[in-house]
């Protein structure tokens, strides 16, 4: 049975990734930080639709000790795909950010994904088929003012992915980044209707992406035929910035 773990599965993009993977025959660990009811509801709905597959809610706050990360991975059933769709941002000038907020963004978006990659590696490189995908951002290519730390984490993911993919390229593990433009999820809920309208008018396709627009690419990288595709960042931005 092919099984994936989707970190940030309670997010607007992560939940669509779960739907797409379930439809494609995957069993899924549905990761969450605090939205336990939503994770349970996603699993129940998918179990009703695809009763021959497993859907397991699993909690992990990325703000924990390294030893807990190791225990977390050791307790999982084997997985063929690890998808990092968790993430946070904080808008504002760098000079006005709290140092704790800077640490949090770096930790949740970049440091813990790298540590988890290291911990998962031993199992992933011995399998006949393994995939890692990180959710990056167009801001990893075009730094965004008021999101300087977030931009740095997304650029960091793309370069980490490029280097690490080469380290493991002789195994059956591929490593890639899907980098969205603006997606209609709660991450953008802080913006007023007027700001969102202005944003839409800047995007050549005239709208924000849906979670499904992004999940489509994740699903395709998880196909066995994508085995020669590694170390890449795919920008999915409706022609907006890249
Ligand atoms: N939305 C966009 O416009 C956009 C654009 C480009 C890139 N992206 C990237 O795409 C990914 C998904 O974004 P999204 O829009 O789906 O975000 P979202 O709807 O805000 O969801 C964020 C997810 O991250 C999890 N999370 C937050 N803090 C965490 C922590 N401390 N430990 C572990 N998990 C934590 C949340 O879990 P709980 O809900 O359970 O707390 C949730 O599942 C992110 O990496 C984001 O940077 C998004």
PDB file of C-alpha atoms and ligand atoms in Angstrom:
ATOM      1  CA  UNK A   1       0.000   0.000   0.000  1.00  0.00           C
ATOM      2  CA  UNK A   2       1.403   3.444  -0.861  1.00  0.00           C
ATOM      3  CA  UNK A   3       1.207   5.842   2.075  1.00  0.00           C
ATOM      4  CA  UNK A   4       2.001   9.570   2.327  1.00  0.00           C
ATOM      5  CA  UNK A   5       2.317  11.939   5.254  1.00  0.00           C
ATOM      6  CA  UNK A   6       0.968  15.426   4.580  1.00  0.00           C
ATOM      7  CA  UNK A   7       2.258  17.976   7.092  1.00  0.00           C
ATOM      8  CA  UNK A   8      -0.147  20.905   7.369  1.00  0.00           C
ATOM      9  CA  UNK A   9      -3.045  18.767   6.153  1.00  0.00           C
ATOM     10  CA  UNK A  10      -5.541  21.014   7.963  1.00  0.00           C
ATOM     11  CA  UNK A  11      -4.464  23.964   5.808  1.00  0.00           C
ATOM     12  CA  UNK A  12      -6.195  25.149   2.654  1.00  0.00           C
ATOM     13  CA  UNK A  13      -3.546  23.576   0.404  1.00  0.00           C
ATOM     14  CA  UNK A  14      -2.752  20.527   2.572  1.00  0.00           C
ATOM     15  CA  UNK A  15      -6.401  19.425   2.749  1.00  0.00           C
ATOM     16  CA  UNK A  16      -6.666  19.500  -1.057  1.00  0.00           C
ATOM     17  CA  UNK A  17      -3.426  17.515  -1.306  1.00  0.00           C
ATOM     18  CA  UNK A  18      -5.051  14.863   0.927  1.00  0.00           C
ATOM     19  CA  UNK A  19      -8.115  14.758  -1.353  1.00  0.00           C
ATOM     20  CA  UNK A  20      -6.047  14.421  -4.536  1.00  0.00           C
ATOM     21  CA  UNK A  21      -3.799  11.726  -3.083  1.00  0.00           C
ATOM     22  CA  UNK A  22      -6.731   9.760  -1.689  1.00  0.00           C
ATOM     23  CA  UNK A  23      -8.408   9.834  -5.096  1.00  0.00           C
ATOM     24  CA  UNK A  24      -5.150   8.542  -6.627  1.00  0.00           C
ATOM     25  CA  UNK A  25      -5.165   5.539  -4.256  1.00  0.00           C
ATOM     26  CA  UNK A  26      -2.857   6.760  -1.487  1.00  0.00           C
ATOM     27  CA  UNK A  27      -3.301   6.147   2.227  1.00  0.00           C
ATOM     28  CA  UNK A  28      -2.542   9.334   4.137  1.00  0.00           C
ATOM     29  CA  UNK A  29      -1.319  10.496   7.538  1.00  0.00           C
ATOM     30  CA  UNK A  30      -3.280  13.734   8.000  1.00  0.00           C
ATOM     31  CA  UNK A  31      -1.000  15.957  10.085  1.00  0.00           C
ATOM     32  CA  UNK A  32      -2.240  18.889  12.159  1.00  0.00           C
ATOM     33  CA  UNK A  33      -0.975  21.175  14.912  1.00  0.00           C
ATOM     34  CA  UNK A  34      -4.140  22.289  16.751  1.00  0.00           C
ATOM     35  CA  UNK A  35      -7.130  21.632  14.462  1.00  0.00           C
ATOM     36  CA  UNK A  36      -7.808  18.092  15.730  1.00  0.00           C
ATOM     37  CA  UNK A  37     -11.520  18.142  14.835  1.00  0.00           C
ATOM     38  CA  UNK A  38     -10.816  19.221  11.282  1.00  0.00           C
ATOM     39  CA  UNK A  39      -8.129  16.519  10.867  1.00  0.00           C
ATOM     40  CA  UNK A  40     -10.599  13.923  12.178  1.00  0.00           C
ATOM     41  CA  UNK A  41     -13.325  15.194   9.812  1.00  0.00           C
ATOM     42  CA  UNK A  42     -10.960  15.020   6.807  1.00  0.00           C
ATOM     43  CA  UNK A  43     -10.073  11.422   7.728  1.00  0.00           C
ATOM     44  CA  UNK A  44     -13.709  10.371   8.256  1.00  0.00           C
ATOM     45  CA  UNK A  45     -14.791  11.821   4.925  1.00  0.00           C
ATOM     46  CA  UNK A  46     -11.929  10.142   3.070  1.00  0.00           C
ATOM     47  CA  UNK A  47     -12.520   6.807   4.817  1.00  0.00           C
ATOM     48  CA  UNK A  48     -16.171   6.874   3.691  1.00  0.00           C
ATOM     49  CA  UNK A  49     -15.100   7.549   0.112  1.00  0.00           C
ATOM     50  CA  UNK A  50     -12.095   5.215  -0.041  1.00  0.00           C
ATOM     51  CA  UNK A  51     -12.707   2.410   2.500  1.00  0.00           C
ATOM     52  CA  UNK A  52      -9.794   0.253   1.271  1.00  0.00           C
ATOM     53  CA  UNK A  53      -7.223   2.972   2.211  1.00  0.00           C
ATOM     54  CA  UNK A  54      -6.064   4.277   5.641  1.00  0.00           C
ATOM     55  CA  UNK A  55      -6.492   7.874   6.784  1.00  0.00           C
ATOM     56  CA  UNK A  56      -4.878   8.629  10.124  1.00  0.00           C
ATOM     57  CA  UNK A  57      -4.927  12.004  11.896  1.00  0.00           C
ATOM     58  CA  UNK A  58      -1.584  12.766  13.524  1.00  0.00           C
ATOM     59  CA  UNK A  59      -0.578  15.707  15.719  1.00  0.00           C
ATOM     60  CA  UNK A  60       2.829  17.388  15.845  1.00  0.00           C
ATOM     61  CA  UNK A  61       3.651  20.951  16.846  1.00  0.00           C
ATOM     62  CA  UNK A  62       6.913  21.798  15.049  1.00  0.00           C
ATOM     63  CA  UNK A  63       7.847  23.849  18.102  1.00  0.00           C
ATOM     64  CA  UNK A  64       9.331  20.840  19.974  1.00  0.00           C
ATOM     65  CA  UNK A  65      12.640  19.236  20.944  1.00  0.00           C
ATOM     66  CA  UNK A  66      14.705  17.317  18.416  1.00  0.00           C
ATOM     67  CA  UNK A  67      14.338  14.058  20.375  1.00  0.00           C
ATOM     68  CA  UNK A  68      10.539  14.305  19.992  1.00  0.00           C
ATOM     69  CA  UNK A  69      10.943  14.647  16.225  1.00  0.00           C
ATOM     70  CA  UNK A  70      12.900  11.386  16.165  1.00  0.00           C
ATOM     71  CA  UNK A  71      10.254   9.602  18.260  1.00  0.00           C
ATOM     72  CA  UNK A  72       7.510  10.923  16.005  1.00  0.00           C
ATOM     73  CA  UNK A  73       9.096   9.467  12.850  1.00  0.00           C
ATOM     74  CA  UNK A  74      10.061   6.179  14.550  1.00  0.00           C
ATOM     75  CA  UNK A  75       6.404   5.569  15.471  1.00  0.00           C
ATOM     76  CA  UNK A  76       5.065   5.927  11.919  1.00  0.00           C
ATOM     77  CA  UNK A  77       4.142   3.123   9.550  1.00  0.00           C
ATOM     78  CA  UNK A  78       6.346   3.191   6.416  1.00  0.00           C
ATOM     79  CA  UNK A  79       5.654   6.123   4.098  1.00  0.00           C
ATOM     80  CA  UNK A  80       6.668   6.578   0.446  1.00  0.00           C
ATOM     81  CA  UNK A  81       5.949  10.302   0.283  1.00  0.00           C
ATOM     82  CA  UNK A  82       6.534  13.181   2.691  1.00  0.00           C
ATOM     83  CA  UNK A  83       4.815  16.460   1.847  1.00  0.00           C
ATOM     84  CA  UNK A  84       5.566  19.614   3.824  1.00  0.00           C
ATOM     85  CA  UNK A  85       2.530  21.865   3.474  1.00  0.00           C
ATOM     86  CA  UNK A  86       2.656  23.461   6.935  1.00  0.00           C
ATOM     87  CA  UNK A  87       3.797  27.063   7.140  1.00  0.00           C
ATOM     88  CA  UNK A  88       3.345  30.425   8.835  1.00  0.00           C
ATOM     89  CA  UNK A  89       4.059  34.049   8.076  1.00  0.00           C
ATOM     90  CA  UNK A  90       3.904  37.337   9.934  1.00  0.00           C
ATOM     91  CA  UNK A  91       3.399  40.608   8.079  1.00  0.00           C
ATOM     92  CA  UNK A  92       5.374  43.678   9.053  1.00  0.00           C
ATOM     93  CA  UNK A  93       8.679  45.486   8.787  1.00  0.00           C
ATOM     94  CA  UNK A  94      11.613  43.433  10.027  1.00  0.00           C
ATOM     95  CA  UNK A  95      12.515  46.214  12.454  1.00  0.00           C
ATOM     96  CA  UNK A  96       9.129  45.783  14.131  1.00  0.00           C
ATOM     97  CA  UNK A  97       9.161  41.970  14.388  1.00  0.00           C
ATOM     98  CA  UNK A  98       9.664  40.236  17.732  1.00  0.00           C
ATOM     99  CA  UNK A  99      12.756  38.014  17.827  1.00  0.00           C
ATOM    100  CA  UNK A 100      10.549  35.079  18.875  1.00  0.00           C
ATOM    101  CA  UNK A 101       8.396  35.524  15.778  1.00  0.00           C
ATOM    102  CA  UNK A 102      11.483  35.443  13.559  1.00  0.00           C
ATOM    103  CA  UNK A 103      12.652  32.215  15.223  1.00  0.00           C
ATOM    104  CA  UNK A 104       9.201  30.661  14.837  1.00  0.00           C
ATOM    105  CA  UNK A 105       8.945  31.371  11.123  1.00  0.00           C
ATOM    106  CA  UNK A 106      12.448  29.996  10.494  1.00  0.00           C
ATOM    107  CA  UNK A 107      11.739  26.936  12.603  1.00  0.00           C
ATOM    108  CA  UNK A 108       8.338  25.948  11.258  1.00  0.00           C
ATOM    109  CA  UNK A 109       8.975  26.754   7.589  1.00  0.00           C
ATOM    110  CA  UNK A 110      12.613  25.696   7.201  1.00  0.00           C
ATOM    111  CA  UNK A 111      14.557  24.254  10.138  1.00  0.00           C
ATOM    112  CA  UNK A 112      12.151  21.530  11.241  1.00  0.00           C
ATOM    113  CA  UNK A 113      11.412  20.405   7.646  1.00  0.00           C
ATOM    114  CA  UNK A 114      15.193  19.997   7.118  1.00  0.00           C
ATOM    115  CA  UNK A 115      15.536  18.064  10.391  1.00  0.00           C
ATOM    116  CA  UNK A 116      12.568  15.838   9.569  1.00  0.00           C
ATOM    117  CA  UNK A 117      14.045  15.205   6.107  1.00  0.00           C
ATOM    118  CA  UNK A 118      17.273  14.020   7.759  1.00  0.00           C
ATOM    119  CA  UNK A 119      15.314  11.735  10.084  1.00  0.00           C
ATOM    120  CA  UNK A 120      13.100  10.292   7.325  1.00  0.00           C
ATOM    121  CA  UNK A 121      16.064   9.752   4.967  1.00  0.00           C
ATOM    122  CA  UNK A 122      17.207   6.380   6.293  1.00  0.00           C
ATOM    123  CA  UNK A 123      13.863   4.779   5.464  1.00  0.00           C
ATOM    124  CA  UNK A 124      13.122   6.687   2.257  1.00  0.00           C
ATOM    125  CA  UNK A 125      16.393   5.899   0.458  1.00  0.00           C
ATOM    126  CA  UNK A 126      16.017   2.148   0.889  1.00  0.00           C
ATOM    127  CA  UNK A 127      12.599   1.942  -0.778  1.00  0.00           C
ATOM    128  CA  UNK A 128      11.849   1.333  -4.444  1.00  0.00           C
ATOM    129  CA  UNK A 129       9.836   4.528  -4.644  1.00  0.00           C
ATOM    130  CA  UNK A 130      10.066   7.650  -2.441  1.00  0.00           C
ATOM    131  CA  UNK A 131       9.188  11.312  -2.765  1.00  0.00           C
ATOM    132  CA  UNK A 132       9.669  14.502  -0.736  1.00  0.00           C
ATOM    133  CA  UNK A 133       7.861  17.718  -1.671  1.00  0.00           C
ATOM    134  CA  UNK A 134       8.109  21.079   0.107  1.00  0.00           C
ATOM    135  CA  UNK A 135       5.611  23.882  -0.383  1.00  0.00           C
ATOM    136  CA  UNK A 136       7.761  26.874  -1.290  1.00  0.00           C
ATOM    137  CA  UNK A 137       6.548  30.206  -2.636  1.00  0.00           C
ATOM    138  CA  UNK A 138       7.073  32.705  -5.429  1.00  0.00           C
ATOM    139  CA  UNK A 139       8.487  34.857  -2.617  1.00  0.00           C
ATOM    140  CA  UNK A 140      11.416  32.420  -2.470  1.00  0.00           C
ATOM    141  CA  UNK A 141      12.338  33.771  -5.918  1.00  0.00           C
ATOM    142  CA  UNK A 142      11.057  37.376  -5.648  1.00  0.00           C
ATOM    143  CA  UNK A 143      11.515  38.538  -2.063  1.00  0.00           C
ATOM    144  CA  UNK A 144       8.404  40.223  -0.673  1.00  0.00           C
ATOM    145  CA  UNK A 145       8.732  43.343   1.506  1.00  0.00           C
ATOM    146  CA  UNK A 146       6.944  42.928   4.881  1.00  0.00           C
ATOM    147  CA  UNK A 147       7.571  39.183   4.560  1.00  0.00           C
ATOM    148  CA  UNK A 148      11.366  39.188   4.509  1.00  0.00           C
ATOM    149  CA  UNK A 149      11.791  36.282   6.922  1.00  0.00           C
ATOM    150  CA  UNK A 150       9.089  34.231   5.192  1.00  0.00           C
ATOM    151  CA  UNK A 151      10.761  34.943   1.824  1.00  0.00           C
ATOM    152  CA  UNK A 152      14.090  33.780   3.248  1.00  0.00           C
ATOM    153  CA  UNK A 153      12.601  30.480   4.435  1.00  0.00           C
ATOM    154  CA  UNK A 154      11.042  29.788   1.023  1.00  0.00           C
ATOM    155  CA  UNK A 155      14.270  30.634  -0.838  1.00  0.00           C
ATOM    156  CA  UNK A 156      16.063  28.411   1.667  1.00  0.00           C
ATOM    157  CA  UNK A 157      13.741  25.489   0.915  1.00  0.00           C
ATOM    158  CA  UNK A 158      14.391  25.771  -2.843  1.00  0.00           C
ATOM    159  CA  UNK A 159      18.179  25.824  -2.450  1.00  0.00           C
ATOM    160  CA  UNK A 160      18.143  23.105   0.210  1.00  0.00           C
ATOM    161  CA  UNK A 161      16.000  20.971  -2.077  1.00  0.00           C
ATOM    162  CA  UNK A 162      18.330  21.498  -5.049  1.00  0.00           C
ATOM    163  CA  UNK A 163      21.419  20.508  -3.064  1.00  0.00           C
ATOM    164  CA  UNK A 164      19.840  17.646  -1.133  1.00  0.00           C
ATOM    165  CA  UNK A 165      18.190  16.158  -4.222  1.00  0.00           C
ATOM    166  CA  UNK A 166      21.683  15.752  -5.706  1.00  0.00           C
ATOM    167  CA  UNK A 167      22.922  14.002  -2.555  1.00  0.00           C
ATOM    168  CA  UNK A 168      20.246  11.307  -2.860  1.00  0.00           C
ATOM    169  CA  UNK A 169      19.779  11.251  -6.639  1.00  0.00           C
ATOM    170  CA  UNK A 170      21.274   7.783  -7.046  1.00  0.00           C
ATOM    171  CA  UNK A 171      18.538   6.330  -4.794  1.00  0.00           C
ATOM    172  CA  UNK A 172      14.825   6.134  -5.621  1.00  0.00           C
ATOM    173  CA  UNK A 173      14.081   9.314  -3.648  1.00  0.00           C
ATOM    174  CA  UNK A 174      13.240  12.496  -5.542  1.00  0.00           C
ATOM    175  CA  UNK A 175      13.018  15.883  -3.803  1.00  0.00           C
ATOM    176  CA  UNK A 176      11.155  18.906  -5.207  1.00  0.00           C
ATOM    177  CA  UNK A 177       9.450  22.180  -4.314  1.00  0.00           C
ATOM    178  CA  UNK A 178       6.038  23.366  -5.474  1.00  0.00           C
ATOM    179  CA  UNK A 179       6.029  27.149  -5.151  1.00  0.00           C
ATOM    180  CA  UNK A 180       2.570  28.757  -5.347  1.00  0.00           C
ATOM    181  CA  UNK A 181       1.692  32.382  -6.004  1.00  0.00           C
ATOM    182  CA  UNK A 182      -1.343  33.642  -4.088  1.00  0.00           C
ATOM    183  CA  UNK A 183      -3.722  30.880  -3.004  1.00  0.00           C
ATOM    184  CA  UNK A 184      -7.216  31.336  -1.607  1.00  0.00           C
ATOM    185  CA  UNK A 185      -6.643  29.965   1.917  1.00  0.00           C
ATOM    186  CA  UNK A 186      -6.790  31.301   5.460  1.00  0.00           C
ATOM    187  CA  UNK A 187      -3.167  32.431   5.117  1.00  0.00           C
ATOM    188  CA  UNK A 188      -4.577  35.338   3.062  1.00  0.00           C
ATOM    189  CA  UNK A 189      -7.663  35.859   5.233  1.00  0.00           C
ATOM    190  CA  UNK A 190      -6.077  38.901   6.942  1.00  0.00           C
ATOM    191  CA  UNK A 191      -6.425  40.936   3.714  1.00  0.00           C
ATOM    192  CA  UNK A 192      -9.469  43.137   3.104  1.00  0.00           C
ATOM    193  CA  UNK A 193     -11.768  42.484   0.125  1.00  0.00           C
ATOM    194  CA  UNK A 194     -10.322  45.595  -1.520  1.00  0.00           C
ATOM    195  CA  UNK A 195      -6.703  44.405  -1.134  1.00  0.00           C
ATOM    196  CA  UNK A 196      -7.638  40.988  -2.506  1.00  0.00           C
ATOM    197  CA  UNK A 197      -9.331  42.650  -5.475  1.00  0.00           C
ATOM    198  CA  UNK A 198      -6.147  44.655  -6.174  1.00  0.00           C
ATOM    199  CA  UNK A 199      -4.124  41.466  -5.889  1.00  0.00           C
ATOM    200  CA  UNK A 200      -6.378  39.664  -8.379  1.00  0.00           C
ATOM    201  CA  UNK A 201      -5.968  42.483 -10.864  1.00  0.00           C
ATOM    202  CA  UNK A 202      -2.168  41.987 -10.715  1.00  0.00           C
ATOM    203  CA  UNK A 203      -2.445  38.274 -11.525  1.00  0.00           C
ATOM    204  CA  UNK A 204      -2.698  37.638 -15.289  1.00  0.00           C
ATOM    205  CA  UNK A 205      -5.193  34.771 -14.781  1.00  0.00           C
ATOM    206  CA  UNK A 206      -7.396  37.221 -12.844  1.00  0.00           C
ATOM    207  CA  UNK A 207      -7.836  35.098  -9.725  1.00  0.00           C
ATOM    208  CA  UNK A 208      -6.057  33.497  -6.784  1.00  0.00           C
ATOM    209  CA  UNK A 209      -5.185  29.814  -7.094  1.00  0.00           C
ATOM    210  CA  UNK A 210      -7.366  27.209  -5.397  1.00  0.00           C
ATOM    211  CA  UNK A 211      -5.782  24.555  -3.206  1.00  0.00           C
ATOM    212  CA  UNK A 212      -6.655  22.083  -5.953  1.00  0.00           C
ATOM    213  CA  UNK A 213      -4.594  24.054  -8.519  1.00  0.00           C
ATOM    214  CA  UNK A 214      -1.559  23.389  -6.309  1.00  0.00           C
ATOM    215  CA  UNK A 215      -2.410  19.837  -5.218  1.00  0.00           C
ATOM    216  CA  UNK A 216      -2.553  18.757  -8.882  1.00  0.00           C
ATOM    217  CA  UNK A 217       1.233  19.231  -9.180  1.00  0.00           C
ATOM    218  CA  UNK A 218       1.926  17.371  -5.960  1.00  0.00           C
ATOM    219  CA  UNK A 219      -0.148  14.431  -7.173  1.00  0.00           C
ATOM    220  CA  UNK A 220       1.767  14.312 -10.450  1.00  0.00           C
ATOM    221  CA  UNK A 221       5.204  14.391  -8.824  1.00  0.00           C
ATOM    222  CA  UNK A 222       4.060  11.401  -6.782  1.00  0.00           C
ATOM    223  CA  UNK A 223       3.505   9.368  -9.959  1.00  0.00           C
ATOM    224  CA  UNK A 224       6.187   6.702 -10.566  1.00  0.00           C
ATOM    225  CA  UNK A 225       6.750   8.206 -14.050  1.00  0.00           C
ATOM    226  CA  UNK A 226       8.088  11.423 -12.416  1.00  0.00           C
ATOM    227  CA  UNK A 227      11.198   9.535 -11.278  1.00  0.00           C
ATOM    228  CA  UNK A 228      13.629  11.635 -13.404  1.00  0.00           C
ATOM    229  CA  UNK A 229      12.325  14.925 -12.005  1.00  0.00           C
ATOM    230  CA  UNK A 230      14.325  16.047  -8.953  1.00  0.00           C
ATOM    231  CA  UNK A 231      15.873  19.115  -7.317  1.00  0.00           C
ATOM    232  CA  UNK A 232      13.389  21.442  -9.032  1.00  0.00           C
ATOM    233  CA  UNK A 233      11.122  24.282  -7.963  1.00  0.00           C
ATOM    234  CA  UNK A 234       7.888  24.568  -9.930  1.00  0.00           C
ATOM    235  CA  UNK A 235       6.228  27.996  -9.724  1.00  0.00           C
ATOM    236  CA  UNK A 236       2.434  27.810  -9.896  1.00  0.00           C
ATOM    237  CA  UNK A 237       1.395  31.458  -9.885  1.00  0.00           C
ATOM    238  CA  UNK A 238      -1.018  32.107 -12.758  1.00  0.00           C
ATOM    239  CA  UNK A 239       1.710  34.104 -14.515  1.00  0.00           C
ATOM    240  CA  UNK A 240       1.928  36.555 -11.600  1.00  0.00           C
ATOM    241  CA  UNK A 241       5.552  37.090 -10.474  1.00  0.00           C
ATOM    242  CA  UNK A 242       7.922  34.620 -12.059  1.00  0.00           C
TER     243      UNK A 242
HETATM  244  N1  LIG B   1      -1.842  30.504   0.780  1.00  0.00           N
HETATM  245  C1  LIG B   1      -0.947  31.077  -0.020  1.00  0.00           C
HETATM  246  O1  LIG B   1      -1.213  32.107  -0.678  1.00  0.00           O
HETATM  247  C2  LIG B   1       0.424  30.463  -0.185  1.00  0.00           C
HETATM  248  C3  LIG B   1       1.255  30.977  -1.195  1.00  0.00           C
HETATM  249  C4  LIG B   1       2.519  30.441  -1.372  1.00  0.00           C
HETATM  250  C5  LIG B   1       2.954  29.423  -0.546  1.00  0.00           C
HETATM  251  N2  LIG B   1       2.131  28.925   0.439  1.00  0.00           N
HETATM  252  C6  LIG B   1       2.663  27.856   1.294  1.00  0.00           C
HETATM  253  O2  LIG B   1       1.872  26.689   1.186  1.00  0.00           O
HETATM  254  C7  LIG B   1       1.854  25.989   2.446  1.00  0.00           C
HETATM  255  C8  LIG B   1       0.409  25.783   2.871  1.00  0.00           C
HETATM  256  O3  LIG B   1      -0.223  27.059   2.999  1.00  0.00           O
HETATM  257  P1  LIG B   1      -1.784  27.212   3.344  1.00  0.00           P
HETATM  258  O4  LIG B   1      -2.260  28.416   2.651  1.00  0.00           O
HETATM  259  O5  LIG B   1      -2.478  25.898   3.153  1.00  0.00           O
HETATM  260  O6  LIG B   1      -1.678  27.553   4.911  1.00  0.00           O
HETATM  261  P2  LIG B   1      -2.817  27.492   6.028  1.00  0.00           P
HETATM  262  O7  LIG B   1      -4.158  27.255   5.429  1.00  0.00           O
HETATM  263  O8  LIG B   1      -2.596  28.694   6.878  1.00  0.00           O
HETATM  264  O9  LIG B   1      -2.399  26.171   6.879  1.00  0.00           O
HETATM  265  C9  LIG B   1      -1.209  26.151   7.615  1.00  0.00           C
HETATM  266  C10 LIG B   1      -0.955  24.733   8.113  1.00  0.00           C
HETATM  267  O10 LIG B   1       0.275  24.754   8.888  1.00  0.00           O
HETATM  268  C11 LIG B   1       0.039  24.101  10.131  1.00  0.00           C
HETATM  269  N3  LIG B   1       0.892  24.693  11.158  1.00  0.00           N
HETATM  270  C12 LIG B   1       0.897  25.990  11.578  1.00  0.00           C
HETATM  271  N4  LIG B   1       1.752  26.137  12.602  1.00  0.00           N
HETATM  272  C13 LIG B   1       2.316  24.920  12.825  1.00  0.00           C
HETATM  273  C14 LIG B   1       3.260  24.416  13.766  1.00  0.00           C
HETATM  274  N5  LIG B   1       3.770  25.183  14.745  1.00  0.00           N
HETATM  275  N6  LIG B   1       3.593  23.110  13.714  1.00  0.00           N
HETATM  276  C15 LIG B   1       3.059  22.308  12.764  1.00  0.00           C
HETATM  277  N7  LIG B   1       2.152  22.704  11.870  1.00  0.00           N
HETATM  278  C16 LIG B   1       1.775  23.994  11.897  1.00  0.00           C
HETATM  279  C17 LIG B   1      -1.436  24.334  10.427  1.00  0.00           C
HETATM  280  O11 LIG B   1      -1.920  23.363  11.353  1.00  0.00           O
HETATM  281  P3  LIG B   1      -3.243  23.665  12.283  1.00  0.00           P
HETATM  282  O12 LIG B   1      -4.243  24.279  11.353  1.00  0.00           O
HETATM  283  O13 LIG B   1      -3.683  22.323  12.779  1.00  0.00           O
HETATM  284  O14 LIG B   1      -2.801  24.571  13.349  1.00  0.00           O
HETATM  285  C18 LIG B   1      -2.047  24.188   9.027  1.00  0.00           C
HETATM  286  O15 LIG B   1      -2.248  22.819   8.741  1.00  0.00           O
HETATM  287  C19 LIG B   1       2.680  26.847   3.405  1.00  0.00           C
HETATM  288  O16 LIG B   1       4.006  26.367   3.445  1.00  0.00           O
HETATM  289  C20 LIG B   1       2.654  28.221   2.772  1.00  0.00           C
HETATM  290  O17 LIG B   1       3.774  28.993   3.129  1.00  0.00           O
HETATM  291  C21 LIG B   1       0.880  29.421   0.636  1.00  0.00           C
END
